[in-house]
PDB file of C-alpha atoms in Angstrom:
ATOM      1  CA  MET A   1     -60.970  14.180  59.444  1.00  0.00           C
ATOM      2  CA  LYS A   2     -59.960  10.507  59.803  1.00  0.00           C
ATOM      3  CA  THR A   3     -63.563   9.628  60.691  1.00  0.00           C
ATOM      4  CA  LYS A   4     -64.870  11.297  57.514  1.00  0.00           C
ATOM      5  CA  SER A   5     -62.248   9.485  55.459  1.00  0.00           C
ATOM      6  CA  PHE A   6     -63.172   6.150  57.060  1.00  0.00           C
ATOM      7  CA  LEU A   7     -66.899   6.735  56.509  1.00  0.00           C
ATOM      8  CA  PHE A   8     -66.335   7.682  52.867  1.00  0.00           C
ATOM      9  CA  THR A   9     -64.188   4.595  52.279  1.00  0.00           C
ATOM     10  CA  ALA A  10     -66.770   2.366  53.971  1.00  0.00           C
ATOM     11  CA  PHE A  11     -69.587   3.897  51.890  1.00  0.00           C
ATOM     12  CA  PHE A  12     -67.654   3.483  48.646  1.00  0.00           C
ATOM     13  CA  MET A  13     -66.827  -0.153  49.438  1.00  0.00           C
ATOM     14  CA  ILE A  14     -70.536  -0.864  50.087  1.00  0.00           C
ATOM     15  CA  VAL A  15     -71.396   0.681  46.719  1.00  0.00           C
ATOM     16  CA  ILE A  16     -68.757  -1.470  45.009  1.00  0.00           C
ATOM     17  CA  SER A  17     -69.996  -4.633  46.721  1.00  0.00           C
ATOM     18  CA  CYS A  18     -73.563  -4.063  45.495  1.00  0.00           C
ATOM     19  CA  ASN A  19     -72.675  -5.241  41.993  1.00  0.00           C
ATOM     20  CA  ASN A  20     -75.391  -5.996  39.448  1.00  0.00           C
ATOM     21  CA  SER A  21     -74.268  -8.553  36.843  1.00  0.00           C
ATOM     22  CA  LYS A  22     -76.093  -6.730  34.011  1.00  0.00           C
ATOM     23  CA  GLU A  23     -74.248  -3.515  34.847  1.00  0.00           C
ATOM     24  CA  ARG A  24     -70.978  -5.414  35.060  1.00  0.00           C
ATOM     25  CA  LYS A  25     -71.400  -6.791  31.535  1.00  0.00           C
ATOM     26  CA  GLU A  26     -71.870  -3.277  30.116  1.00  0.00           C
ATOM     27  CA  LYS A  27     -68.631  -2.137  31.715  1.00  0.00           C
ATOM     28  CA  THR A  28     -66.394  -5.047  30.756  1.00  0.00           C
ATOM     29  CA  PHE A  29     -64.547  -6.077  27.635  1.00  0.00           C
ATOM     30  CA  VAL A  30     -62.954  -9.324  26.581  1.00  0.00           C
ATOM     31  CA  ASP A  31     -59.345  -9.112  25.486  1.00  0.00           C
ATOM     32  CA  ASP A  32     -59.385 -11.141  22.263  1.00  0.00           C
ATOM     33  CA  THR A  33     -55.735 -12.160  22.543  1.00  0.00           C
ATOM     34  CA  ASN A  34     -56.041 -13.579  26.075  1.00  0.00           C
ATOM     35  CA  LYS A  35     -59.821 -14.192  26.208  1.00  0.00           C
ATOM     36  CA  GLU A  36     -59.801 -12.323  29.486  1.00  0.00           C
ATOM     37  CA  GLU A  37     -62.625 -10.169  30.856  1.00  0.00           C
ATOM     38  CA  LEU A  38     -61.495  -6.583  31.398  1.00  0.00           C
ATOM     39  CA  THR A  39     -63.203  -4.060  33.654  1.00  0.00           C
ATOM     40  CA  LEU A  40     -62.618  -0.605  35.114  1.00  0.00           C
ATOM     41  CA  ILE A  41     -64.251  -1.551  38.409  1.00  0.00           C
ATOM     42  CA  GLY A  42     -61.639  -1.024  41.104  1.00  0.00           C
ATOM     43  CA  THR A  43     -59.041   1.540  42.154  1.00  0.00           C
ATOM     44  CA  TRP A  44     -56.492   3.028  39.768  1.00  0.00           C
ATOM     45  CA  GLU A  45     -53.530   5.381  40.109  1.00  0.00           C
ATOM     46  CA  ARG A  46     -52.281   7.607  37.315  1.00  0.00           C
ATOM     47  CA  THR A  47     -48.694   6.784  36.390  1.00  0.00           C
ATOM     48  CA  SER A  48     -48.131   9.222  33.530  1.00  0.00           C
ATOM     49  CA  TYR A  49     -49.681  11.870  31.316  1.00  0.00           C
ATOM     50  CA  TYR A  50     -49.116  12.587  27.596  1.00  0.00           C
ATOM     51  CA  ASN A  51     -49.792  15.740  25.563  1.00  0.00           C
ATOM     52  CA  TYR A  52     -50.379  15.416  21.808  1.00  0.00           C
ATOM     53  CA  ILE A  53     -49.955  17.785  18.862  1.00  0.00           C
ATOM     54  CA  ASP A  54     -50.880  16.539  15.376  1.00  0.00           C
ATOM     55  CA  ASN A  55     -51.413  12.984  16.692  1.00  0.00           C
ATOM     56  CA  VAL A  56     -47.863  12.843  18.097  1.00  0.00           C
ATOM     57  CA  ILE A  57     -46.881  12.771  21.783  1.00  0.00           C
ATOM     58  CA  VAL A  58     -44.991  16.027  22.303  1.00  0.00           C
ATOM     59  CA  ASP A  59     -44.306  15.686  26.001  1.00  0.00           C
ATOM     60  CA  SER A  60     -45.054  13.431  28.917  1.00  0.00           C
ATOM     61  CA  PHE A  61     -45.085  13.643  32.676  1.00  0.00           C
ATOM     62  CA  VAL A  62     -44.546  10.924  35.235  1.00  0.00           C
ATOM     63  CA  THR A  63     -46.711  11.093  38.331  1.00  0.00           C
ATOM     64  CA  THR A  64     -44.905  12.251  41.459  1.00  0.00           C
ATOM     65  CA  PRO A  65     -45.942  12.023  45.130  1.00  0.00           C
ATOM     66  CA  SER A  66     -46.826  15.731  45.063  1.00  0.00           C
ATOM     67  CA  ASN A  67     -49.164  15.203  42.093  1.00  0.00           C
ATOM     68  CA  ARG A  68     -50.892  11.853  42.734  1.00  0.00           C
ATOM     69  CA  HIS A  69     -54.149  11.114  40.942  1.00  0.00           C
ATOM     70  CA  VAL A  70     -56.388   8.210  42.008  1.00  0.00           C
ATOM     71  CA  LYS A  71     -59.685   7.061  40.433  1.00  0.00           C
ATOM     72  CA  MET A  72     -62.209   4.607  41.813  1.00  0.00           C
ATOM     73  CA  PHE A  73     -64.897   2.932  39.707  1.00  0.00           C
ATOM     74  CA  SER A  74     -67.865   1.092  41.179  1.00  0.00           C
ATOM     75  CA  PRO A  75     -70.370  -0.608  38.856  1.00  0.00           C
ATOM     76  CA  LYS A  76     -72.150   2.740  38.270  1.00  0.00           C
ATOM     77  CA  LYS A  77     -70.119   5.551  39.849  1.00  0.00           C
ATOM     78  CA  VAL A  78     -66.716   7.151  39.455  1.00  0.00           C
ATOM     79  CA  MET A  79     -64.797   9.275  41.908  1.00  0.00           C
ATOM     80  CA  TRP A  80     -61.350  10.719  41.516  1.00  0.00           C
ATOM     81  CA  CYS A  81     -59.040  12.932  43.498  1.00  0.00           C
ATOM     82  CA  ARG A  82     -55.767  14.570  42.637  1.00  0.00           C
ATOM     83  CA  ASN A  83     -53.150  15.671  45.089  1.00  0.00           C
ATOM     84  CA  VAL A  84     -51.781  19.030  44.049  1.00  0.00           C
ATOM     85  CA  SER A  85     -48.951  20.174  46.264  1.00  0.00           C
ATOM     86  CA  ALA A  86     -50.433  23.683  46.589  1.00  0.00           C
ATOM     87  CA  ASP A  87     -53.775  22.413  47.952  1.00  0.00           C
ATOM     88  CA  SER A  88     -54.491  18.696  48.241  1.00  0.00           C
ATOM     89  CA  THR A  89     -58.237  19.248  48.833  1.00  0.00           C
ATOM     90  CA  GLU A  90     -58.860  21.264  45.689  1.00  0.00           C
ATOM     91  CA  TRP A  91     -59.204  18.646  42.944  1.00  0.00           C
ATOM     92  CA  PHE A  92     -61.848  15.936  43.058  1.00  0.00           C
ATOM     93  CA  GLY A  93     -64.937  14.891  41.154  1.00  0.00           C
ATOM     94  CA  TYR A  94     -67.821  12.467  41.582  1.00  0.00           C
ATOM     95  CA  GLY A  95     -70.480  11.206  39.209  1.00  0.00           C
ATOM     96  CA  SER A  96     -71.655   8.393  37.006  1.00  0.00           C
ATOM     97  CA  TYR A  97     -69.985   6.762  34.049  1.00  0.00           C
ATOM     98  CA  THR A  98     -70.583   4.462  31.122  1.00  0.00           C
ATOM     99  CA  LEU A  99     -68.099   2.422  29.135  1.00  0.00           C
ATOM    100  CA  LYS A 100     -69.320   1.326  25.737  1.00  0.00           C
ATOM    101  CA  ASP A 101     -67.524   0.677  22.452  1.00  0.00           C
ATOM    102  CA  SER A 102     -64.188   1.826  23.939  1.00  0.00           C
ATOM    103  CA  LEU A 103     -65.652   5.195  24.968  1.00  0.00           C
ATOM    104  CA  LEU A 104     -65.553   6.160  28.630  1.00  0.00           C
ATOM    105  CA  THR A 105     -68.159   8.828  29.401  1.00  0.00           C
ATOM    106  CA  GLU A 106     -68.082  10.446  32.824  1.00  0.00           C
ATOM    107  CA  VAL A 107     -70.921  12.739  33.923  1.00  0.00           C
ATOM    108  CA  LEU A 108     -69.827  14.577  37.038  1.00  0.00           C
ATOM    109  CA  GLU A 109     -72.464  15.530  39.578  1.00  0.00           C
ATOM    110  CA  PHE A 110     -70.217  17.570  41.854  1.00  0.00           C
ATOM    111  CA  GLY A 111     -66.612  18.273  42.625  1.00  0.00           C
ATOM    112  CA  SER A 112     -64.192  20.515  44.392  1.00  0.00           C
ATOM    113  CA  LYS A 113     -64.397  24.282  44.136  1.00  0.00           C
ATOM    114  CA  ALA A 114     -61.997  24.299  41.183  1.00  0.00           C
ATOM    115  CA  MET A 115     -63.936  21.526  39.389  1.00  0.00           C
ATOM    116  CA  LYS A 116     -67.313  23.243  39.874  1.00  0.00           C
ATOM    117  CA  PHE A 117     -66.219  25.769  37.239  1.00  0.00           C
ATOM    118  CA  TYR A 118     -65.727  23.016  34.634  1.00  0.00           C
ATOM    119  CA  ILE A 119     -68.766  21.005  35.717  1.00  0.00           C
ATOM    120  CA  SER A 120     -71.011  24.085  35.410  1.00  0.00           C
ATOM    121  CA  LYS A 121     -69.864  24.592  31.795  1.00  0.00           C
ATOM    122  CA  GLU A 122     -70.036  20.920  30.774  1.00  0.00           C
ATOM    123  CA  PRO A 123     -70.443  18.025  33.218  1.00  0.00           C
ATOM    124  CA  THR A 124     -69.795  15.337  30.570  1.00  0.00           C
ATOM    125  CA  PHE A 125     -66.253  14.183  29.813  1.00  0.00           C
ATOM    126  CA  VAL A 126     -65.685  11.654  27.015  1.00  0.00           C
ATOM    127  CA  PHE A 127     -62.474   9.669  26.580  1.00  0.00           C
ATOM    128  CA  LYS A 128     -61.285   6.937  24.269  1.00  0.00           C
ATOM    129  CA  CYS A 129     -60.456   4.079  26.632  1.00  0.00           C
ATOM    130  CA  ASN A 130     -57.870   1.342  26.155  1.00  0.00           C
ATOM    131  CA  ILE A 131     -58.071  -1.330  28.858  1.00  0.00           C
ATOM    132  CA  LYS A 132     -55.583  -4.051  29.709  1.00  0.00           C
ATOM    133  CA  LYS A 133     -55.734  -6.359  32.720  1.00  0.00           C
ATOM    134  CA  ASP A 134     -54.053  -4.014  35.217  1.00  0.00           C
ATOM    135  CA  ARG A 135     -53.592  -0.867  33.132  1.00  0.00           C
ATOM    136  CA  TYR A 136     -55.825   1.513  31.253  1.00  0.00           C
ATOM    137  CA  THR A 137     -55.419   4.712  29.280  1.00  0.00           C
ATOM    138  CA  GLN A 138     -58.045   7.389  28.820  1.00  0.00           C
ATOM    139  CA  ILE A 139     -57.478   9.714  25.878  1.00  0.00           C
ATOM    140  CA  GLN A 140     -59.214  13.083  25.509  1.00  0.00           C
ATOM    141  CA  ILE A 141     -60.072  13.558  21.837  1.00  0.00           C
ATOM    142  CA  ASP A 142     -61.051  16.695  19.920  1.00  0.00           C
ATOM    143  CA  GLU A 143     -64.093  17.167  17.650  1.00  0.00           C
ATOM    144  CA  GLU A 144     -62.215  15.550  14.744  1.00  0.00           C
ATOM    145  CA  GLY A 145     -61.166  12.511  16.782  1.00  0.00           C
ATOM    146  CA  HIS A 146     -57.537  13.575  17.287  1.00  0.00           C
ATOM    147  CA  PRO A 147     -55.918  12.987  20.697  1.00  0.00           C
ATOM    148  CA  ILE A 148     -55.327  16.014  22.948  1.00  0.00           C
ATOM    149  CA  PHE A 149     -53.954  14.317  26.047  1.00  0.00           C
ATOM    150  CA  ALA A 150     -53.828  10.886  27.644  1.00  0.00           C
ATOM    151  CA  GLU A 151     -53.751   9.720  31.245  1.00  0.00           C
ATOM    152  CA  ASN A 152     -52.248   6.290  31.960  1.00  0.00           C
ATOM    153  CA  TYR A 153     -53.376   4.365  35.035  1.00  0.00           C
ATOM    154  CA  ASP A 154     -52.282   1.206  36.822  1.00  0.00           C
ATOM    155  CA  ARG A 155     -54.692  -0.857  38.930  1.00  0.00           C
ATOM    156  CA  ILE A 156     -53.874  -0.628  42.639  1.00  0.00           C
ATOM    157  CA  GLU A 157     -56.866  -2.681  43.841  1.00  0.00           C
TER     158      GLU A 157
END
């Protein structure tokens, strides 16, 4: 198991290191207040989760060790995994993504057994994305543009 984990990590790091500057420009933003280039490329950990009703946060959850959620973005690919205390191998997804005009679009190619159900119905997930230097929020919006839930992430690498 450790060998598979090492090989996956090595593969993912090779993918990240093969960065194309054109691709990088499509997936970066400049923070107008600080004139700083912002990018999703890297590793992120979810810190909290919000649920909305009528555009208002009605509850929130702080991430715990038994419910960790980590996402990794390379210049073209995204992979995430979520530790659920009942079965830590059951929640992951892998695919491609685009980030344009503050919209993060993930198209998952495959995932865990539980995710295959969702991927088979609709592999595309679209989020409104707010990026800061070491923090980003992805917000699931409904057909009318109202927020449903938000996941807040901090950069860990």
